[in-house]
Structure formats: C-alpha cells, structure tokens
JSON list of C-alpha atoms in Angstrom, two decimals:
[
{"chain": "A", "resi": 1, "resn": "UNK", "atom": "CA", "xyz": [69.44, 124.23, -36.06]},
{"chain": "A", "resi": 2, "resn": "UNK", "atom": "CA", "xyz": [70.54, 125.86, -32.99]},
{"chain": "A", "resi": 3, "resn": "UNK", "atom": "CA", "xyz": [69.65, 124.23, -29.52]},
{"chain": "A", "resi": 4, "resn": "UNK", "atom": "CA", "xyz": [71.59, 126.44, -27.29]},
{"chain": "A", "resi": 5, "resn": "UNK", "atom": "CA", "xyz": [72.03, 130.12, -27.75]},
{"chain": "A", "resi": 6, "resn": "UNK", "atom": "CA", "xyz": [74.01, 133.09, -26.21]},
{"chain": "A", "resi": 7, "resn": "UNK", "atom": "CA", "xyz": [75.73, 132.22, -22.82]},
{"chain": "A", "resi": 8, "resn": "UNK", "atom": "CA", "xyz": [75.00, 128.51, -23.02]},
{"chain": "A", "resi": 9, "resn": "UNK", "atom": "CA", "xyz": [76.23, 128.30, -26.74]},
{"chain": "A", "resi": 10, "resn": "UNK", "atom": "CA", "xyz": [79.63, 130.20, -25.74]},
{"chain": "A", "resi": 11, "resn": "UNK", "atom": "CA", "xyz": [80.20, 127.61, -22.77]},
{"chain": "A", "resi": 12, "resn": "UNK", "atom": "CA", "xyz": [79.71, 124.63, -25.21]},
{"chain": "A", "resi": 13, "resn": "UNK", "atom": "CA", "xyz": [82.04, 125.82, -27.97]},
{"chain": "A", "resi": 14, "resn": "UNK", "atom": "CA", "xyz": [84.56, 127.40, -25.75]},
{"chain": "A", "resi": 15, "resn": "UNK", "atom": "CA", "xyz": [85.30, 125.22, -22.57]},
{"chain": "A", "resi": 16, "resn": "UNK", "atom": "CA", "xyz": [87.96, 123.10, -22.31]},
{"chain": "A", "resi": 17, "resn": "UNK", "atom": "CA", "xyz": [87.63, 119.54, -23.84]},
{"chain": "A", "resi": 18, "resn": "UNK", "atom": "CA", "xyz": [88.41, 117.96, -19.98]},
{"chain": "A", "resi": 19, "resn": "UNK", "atom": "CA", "xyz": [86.68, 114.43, -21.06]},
{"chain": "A", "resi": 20, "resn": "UNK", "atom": "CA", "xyz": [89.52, 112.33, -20.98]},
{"chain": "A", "resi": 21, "resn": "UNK", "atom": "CA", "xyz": [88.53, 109.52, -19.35]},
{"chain": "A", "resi": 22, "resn": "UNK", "atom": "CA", "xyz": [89.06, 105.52, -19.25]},
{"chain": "A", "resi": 23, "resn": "UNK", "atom": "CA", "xyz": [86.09, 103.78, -21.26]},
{"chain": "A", "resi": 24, "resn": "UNK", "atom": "CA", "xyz": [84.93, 100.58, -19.56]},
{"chain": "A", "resi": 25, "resn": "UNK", "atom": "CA", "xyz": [84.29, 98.71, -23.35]},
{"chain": "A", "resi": 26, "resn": "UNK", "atom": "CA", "xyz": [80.77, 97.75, -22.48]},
{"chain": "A", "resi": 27, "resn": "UNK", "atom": "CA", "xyz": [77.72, 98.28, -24.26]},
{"chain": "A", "resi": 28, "resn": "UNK", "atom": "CA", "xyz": [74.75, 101.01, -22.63]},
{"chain": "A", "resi": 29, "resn": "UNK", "atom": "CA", "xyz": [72.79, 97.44, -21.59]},
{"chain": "A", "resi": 30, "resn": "UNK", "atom": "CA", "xyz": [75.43, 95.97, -20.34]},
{"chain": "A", "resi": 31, "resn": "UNK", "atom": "CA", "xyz": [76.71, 99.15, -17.87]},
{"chain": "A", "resi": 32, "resn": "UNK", "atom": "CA", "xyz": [72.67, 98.91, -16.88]},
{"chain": "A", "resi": 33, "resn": "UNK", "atom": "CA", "xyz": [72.56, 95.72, -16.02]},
{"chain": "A", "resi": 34, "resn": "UNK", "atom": "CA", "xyz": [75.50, 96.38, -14.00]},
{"chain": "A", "resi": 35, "resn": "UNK", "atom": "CA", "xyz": [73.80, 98.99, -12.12]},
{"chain": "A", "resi": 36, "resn": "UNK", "atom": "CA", "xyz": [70.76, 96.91, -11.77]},
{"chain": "A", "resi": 37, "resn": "UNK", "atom": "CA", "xyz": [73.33, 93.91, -9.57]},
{"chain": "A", "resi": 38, "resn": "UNK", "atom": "CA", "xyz": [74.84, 96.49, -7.74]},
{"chain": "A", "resi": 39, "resn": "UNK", "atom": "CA", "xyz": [71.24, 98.34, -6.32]},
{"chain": "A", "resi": 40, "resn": "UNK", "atom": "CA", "xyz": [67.90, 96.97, -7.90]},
{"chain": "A", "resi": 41, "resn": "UNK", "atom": "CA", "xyz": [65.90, 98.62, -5.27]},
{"chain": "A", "resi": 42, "resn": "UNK", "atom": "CA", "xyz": [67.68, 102.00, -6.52]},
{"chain": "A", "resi": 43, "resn": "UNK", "atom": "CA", "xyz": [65.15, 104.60, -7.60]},
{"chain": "A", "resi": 44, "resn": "UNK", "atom": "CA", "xyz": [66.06, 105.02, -11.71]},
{"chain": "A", "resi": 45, "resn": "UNK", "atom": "CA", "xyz": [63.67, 107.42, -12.49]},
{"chain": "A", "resi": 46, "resn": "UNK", "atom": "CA", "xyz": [59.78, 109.52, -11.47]},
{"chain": "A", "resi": 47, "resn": "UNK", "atom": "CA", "xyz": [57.36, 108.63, -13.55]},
{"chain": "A", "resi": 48, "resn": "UNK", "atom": "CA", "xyz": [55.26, 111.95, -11.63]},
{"chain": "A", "resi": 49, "resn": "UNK", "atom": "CA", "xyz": [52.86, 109.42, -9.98]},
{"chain": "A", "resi": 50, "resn": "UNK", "atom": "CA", "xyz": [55.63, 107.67, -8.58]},
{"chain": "A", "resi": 51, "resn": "UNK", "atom": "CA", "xyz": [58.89, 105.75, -8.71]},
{"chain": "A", "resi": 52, "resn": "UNK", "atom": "CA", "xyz": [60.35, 103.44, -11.07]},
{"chain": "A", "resi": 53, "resn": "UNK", "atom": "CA", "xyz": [62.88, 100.97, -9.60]},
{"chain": "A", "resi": 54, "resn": "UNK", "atom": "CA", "xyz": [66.29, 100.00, -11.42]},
{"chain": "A", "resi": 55, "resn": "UNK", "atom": "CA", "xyz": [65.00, 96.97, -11.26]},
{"chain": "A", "resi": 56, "resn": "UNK", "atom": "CA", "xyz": [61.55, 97.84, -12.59]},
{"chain": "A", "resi": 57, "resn": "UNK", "atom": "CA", "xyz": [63.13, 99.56, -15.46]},
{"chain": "A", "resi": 58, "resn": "UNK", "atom": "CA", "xyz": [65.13, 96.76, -16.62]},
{"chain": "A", "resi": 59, "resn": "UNK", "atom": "CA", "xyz": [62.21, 94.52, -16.08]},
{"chain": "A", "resi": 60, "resn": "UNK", "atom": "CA", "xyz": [59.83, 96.78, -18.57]},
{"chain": "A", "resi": 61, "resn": "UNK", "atom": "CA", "xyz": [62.33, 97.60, -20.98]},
{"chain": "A", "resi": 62, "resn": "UNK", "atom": "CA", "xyz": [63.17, 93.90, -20.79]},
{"chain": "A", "resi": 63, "resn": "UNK", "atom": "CA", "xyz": [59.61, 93.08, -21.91]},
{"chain": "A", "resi": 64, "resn": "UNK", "atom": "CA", "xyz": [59.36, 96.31, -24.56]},
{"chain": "A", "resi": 65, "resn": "UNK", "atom": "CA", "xyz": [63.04, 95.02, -26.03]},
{"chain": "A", "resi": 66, "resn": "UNK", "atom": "CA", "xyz": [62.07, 91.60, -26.55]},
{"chain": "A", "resi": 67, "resn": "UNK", "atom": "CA", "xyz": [58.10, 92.86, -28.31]},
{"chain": "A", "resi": 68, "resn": "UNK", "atom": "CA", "xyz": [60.76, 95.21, -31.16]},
{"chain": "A", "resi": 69, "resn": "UNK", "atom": "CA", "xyz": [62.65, 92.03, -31.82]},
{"chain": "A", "resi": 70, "resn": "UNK", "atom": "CA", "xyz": [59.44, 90.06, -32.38]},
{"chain": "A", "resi": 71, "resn": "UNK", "atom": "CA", "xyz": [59.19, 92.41, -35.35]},
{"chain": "A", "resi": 72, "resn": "UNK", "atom": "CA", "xyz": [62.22, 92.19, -36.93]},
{"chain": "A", "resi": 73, "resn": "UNK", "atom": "CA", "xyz": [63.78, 95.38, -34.92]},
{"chain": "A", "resi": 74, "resn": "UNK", "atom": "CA", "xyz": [67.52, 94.71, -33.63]},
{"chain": "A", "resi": 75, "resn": "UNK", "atom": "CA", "xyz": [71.06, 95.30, -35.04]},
{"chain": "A", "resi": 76, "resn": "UNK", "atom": "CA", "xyz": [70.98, 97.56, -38.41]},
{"chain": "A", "resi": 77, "resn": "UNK", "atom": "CA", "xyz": [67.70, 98.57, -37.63]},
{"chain": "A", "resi": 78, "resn": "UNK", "atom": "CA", "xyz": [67.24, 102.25, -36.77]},
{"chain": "A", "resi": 79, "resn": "UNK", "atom": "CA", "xyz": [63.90, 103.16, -34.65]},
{"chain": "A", "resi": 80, "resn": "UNK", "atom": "CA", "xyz": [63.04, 106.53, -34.16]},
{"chain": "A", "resi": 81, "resn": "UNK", "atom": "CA", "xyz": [61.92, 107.71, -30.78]},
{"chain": "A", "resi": 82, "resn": "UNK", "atom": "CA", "xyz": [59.87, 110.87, -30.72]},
{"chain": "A", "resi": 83, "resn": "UNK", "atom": "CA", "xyz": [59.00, 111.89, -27.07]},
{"chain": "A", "resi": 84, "resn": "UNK", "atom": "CA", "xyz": [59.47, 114.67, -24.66]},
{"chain": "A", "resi": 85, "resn": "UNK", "atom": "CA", "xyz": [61.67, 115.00, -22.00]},
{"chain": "A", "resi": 86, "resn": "UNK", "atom": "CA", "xyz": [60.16, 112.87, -19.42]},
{"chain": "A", "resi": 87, "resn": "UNK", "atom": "CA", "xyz": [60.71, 109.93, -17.62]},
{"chain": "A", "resi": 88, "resn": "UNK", "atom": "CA", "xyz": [59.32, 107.40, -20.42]},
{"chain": "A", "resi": 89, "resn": "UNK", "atom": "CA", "xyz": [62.23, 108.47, -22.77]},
{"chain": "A", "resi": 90, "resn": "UNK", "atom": "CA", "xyz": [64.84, 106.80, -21.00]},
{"chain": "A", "resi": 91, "resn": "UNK", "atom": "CA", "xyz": [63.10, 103.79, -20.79]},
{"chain": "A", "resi": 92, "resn": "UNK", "atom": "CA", "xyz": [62.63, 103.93, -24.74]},
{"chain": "A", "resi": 93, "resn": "UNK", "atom": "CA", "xyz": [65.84, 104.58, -25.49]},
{"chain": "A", "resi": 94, "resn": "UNK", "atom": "CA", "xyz": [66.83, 101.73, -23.15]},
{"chain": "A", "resi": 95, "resn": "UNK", "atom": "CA", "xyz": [64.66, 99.40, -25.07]},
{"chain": "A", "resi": 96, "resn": "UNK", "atom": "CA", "xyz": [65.84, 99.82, -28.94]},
{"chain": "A", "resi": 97, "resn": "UNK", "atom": "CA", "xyz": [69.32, 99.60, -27.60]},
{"chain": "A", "resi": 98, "resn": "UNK", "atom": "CA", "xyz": [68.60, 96.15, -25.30]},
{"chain": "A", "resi": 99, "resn": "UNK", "atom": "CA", "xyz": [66.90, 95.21, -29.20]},
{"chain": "A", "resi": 100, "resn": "UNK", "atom": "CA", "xyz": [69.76, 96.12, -30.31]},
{"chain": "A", "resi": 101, "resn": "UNK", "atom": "CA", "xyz": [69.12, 98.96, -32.87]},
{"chain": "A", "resi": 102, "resn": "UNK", "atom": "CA", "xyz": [70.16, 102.01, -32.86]},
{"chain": "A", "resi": 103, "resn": "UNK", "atom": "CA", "xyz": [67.79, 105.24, -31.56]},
{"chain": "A", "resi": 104, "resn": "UNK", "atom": "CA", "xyz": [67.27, 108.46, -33.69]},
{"chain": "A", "resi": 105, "resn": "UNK", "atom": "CA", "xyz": [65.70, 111.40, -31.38]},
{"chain": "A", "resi": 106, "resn": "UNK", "atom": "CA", "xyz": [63.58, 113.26, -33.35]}
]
C-alpha cells in the first residue's frame, strides 16, 4: 500500500538517515506528563471550536484511560483506533497508551 508517491516517496527512501539522537527511556505518558508540569496552560491541540489545554488533555484522556481499563483494556491488549486526522486522534492514541495497550491505526 503506498502512502506517499513520486517526489515525497523519493525524499523518504533516499534522505539521509540523520536521526541519531539520545532517547530519554521514558514511556509516551510519561514524556506527557512531563510536558503537562512544565506548561499546563499550554495550548496541546484545536479541537475547531476551540482550544484544548495540556492540561485539559491529560485530564480527558486521564478519564477515557481509566473507562478502557475498567474493561479489561491495558498491557497485551491491542485497541484499534480508526479516526481521521483531527484533533480527537491524539487524544485517543494518548488514552490506550496511558491504559497501557498498544494502538493499531487503521
């Protein structure tokens, strides 16, 4: 399945592999939560009839996390999250990981 084509494909294959970079060894909740301490107020994301806080975010994905592991969803669970490109899909993918499952975009 290709996703990119012509110019965009040829960048991808061919540019140099420059990603060489210290990893922190901390989980995708845990570098959140670290943004949420250093700016809550921060705006994360537009949900088109407004702002959402870092803050906010944390707070709702808080609340969707813990309603997954209510039903059994967290480590070796795979959810799959089906949604455009939009300002809800970070927030769900932000949720099964604070569960602690793993996401599968389809």
């Amino acid at each position: 399945l290709d996703v990119v084509s012509g110019a965009e494909r040829e960048q991808v294959l061919n540019a140099p592999d420059d990603t060489a970079a210290p990893l922190p060894g901390l989980t995708v909740p845990q570098l959140f939560a670290r943004q949420v301490e250093r700016d809550p107020a921060a705006v994360a994301g537009d949900q088109g009839d407004g702002t959402l806080s870092y803050q906010e975010l944390d707070e709702r994905s808080d609340r969707l996390a813990g309603a997954l592991r209510r039903r059994q969803i967290g480590p070796g669970s795979v959810v799959a999250v089906a949604l455009p490109r939009s300002a809800g899909l970070p927030a769900a993918l932000l949720r099964v990981v604070k569960a602690g499952a793993a996401c599968l975009p389809v």
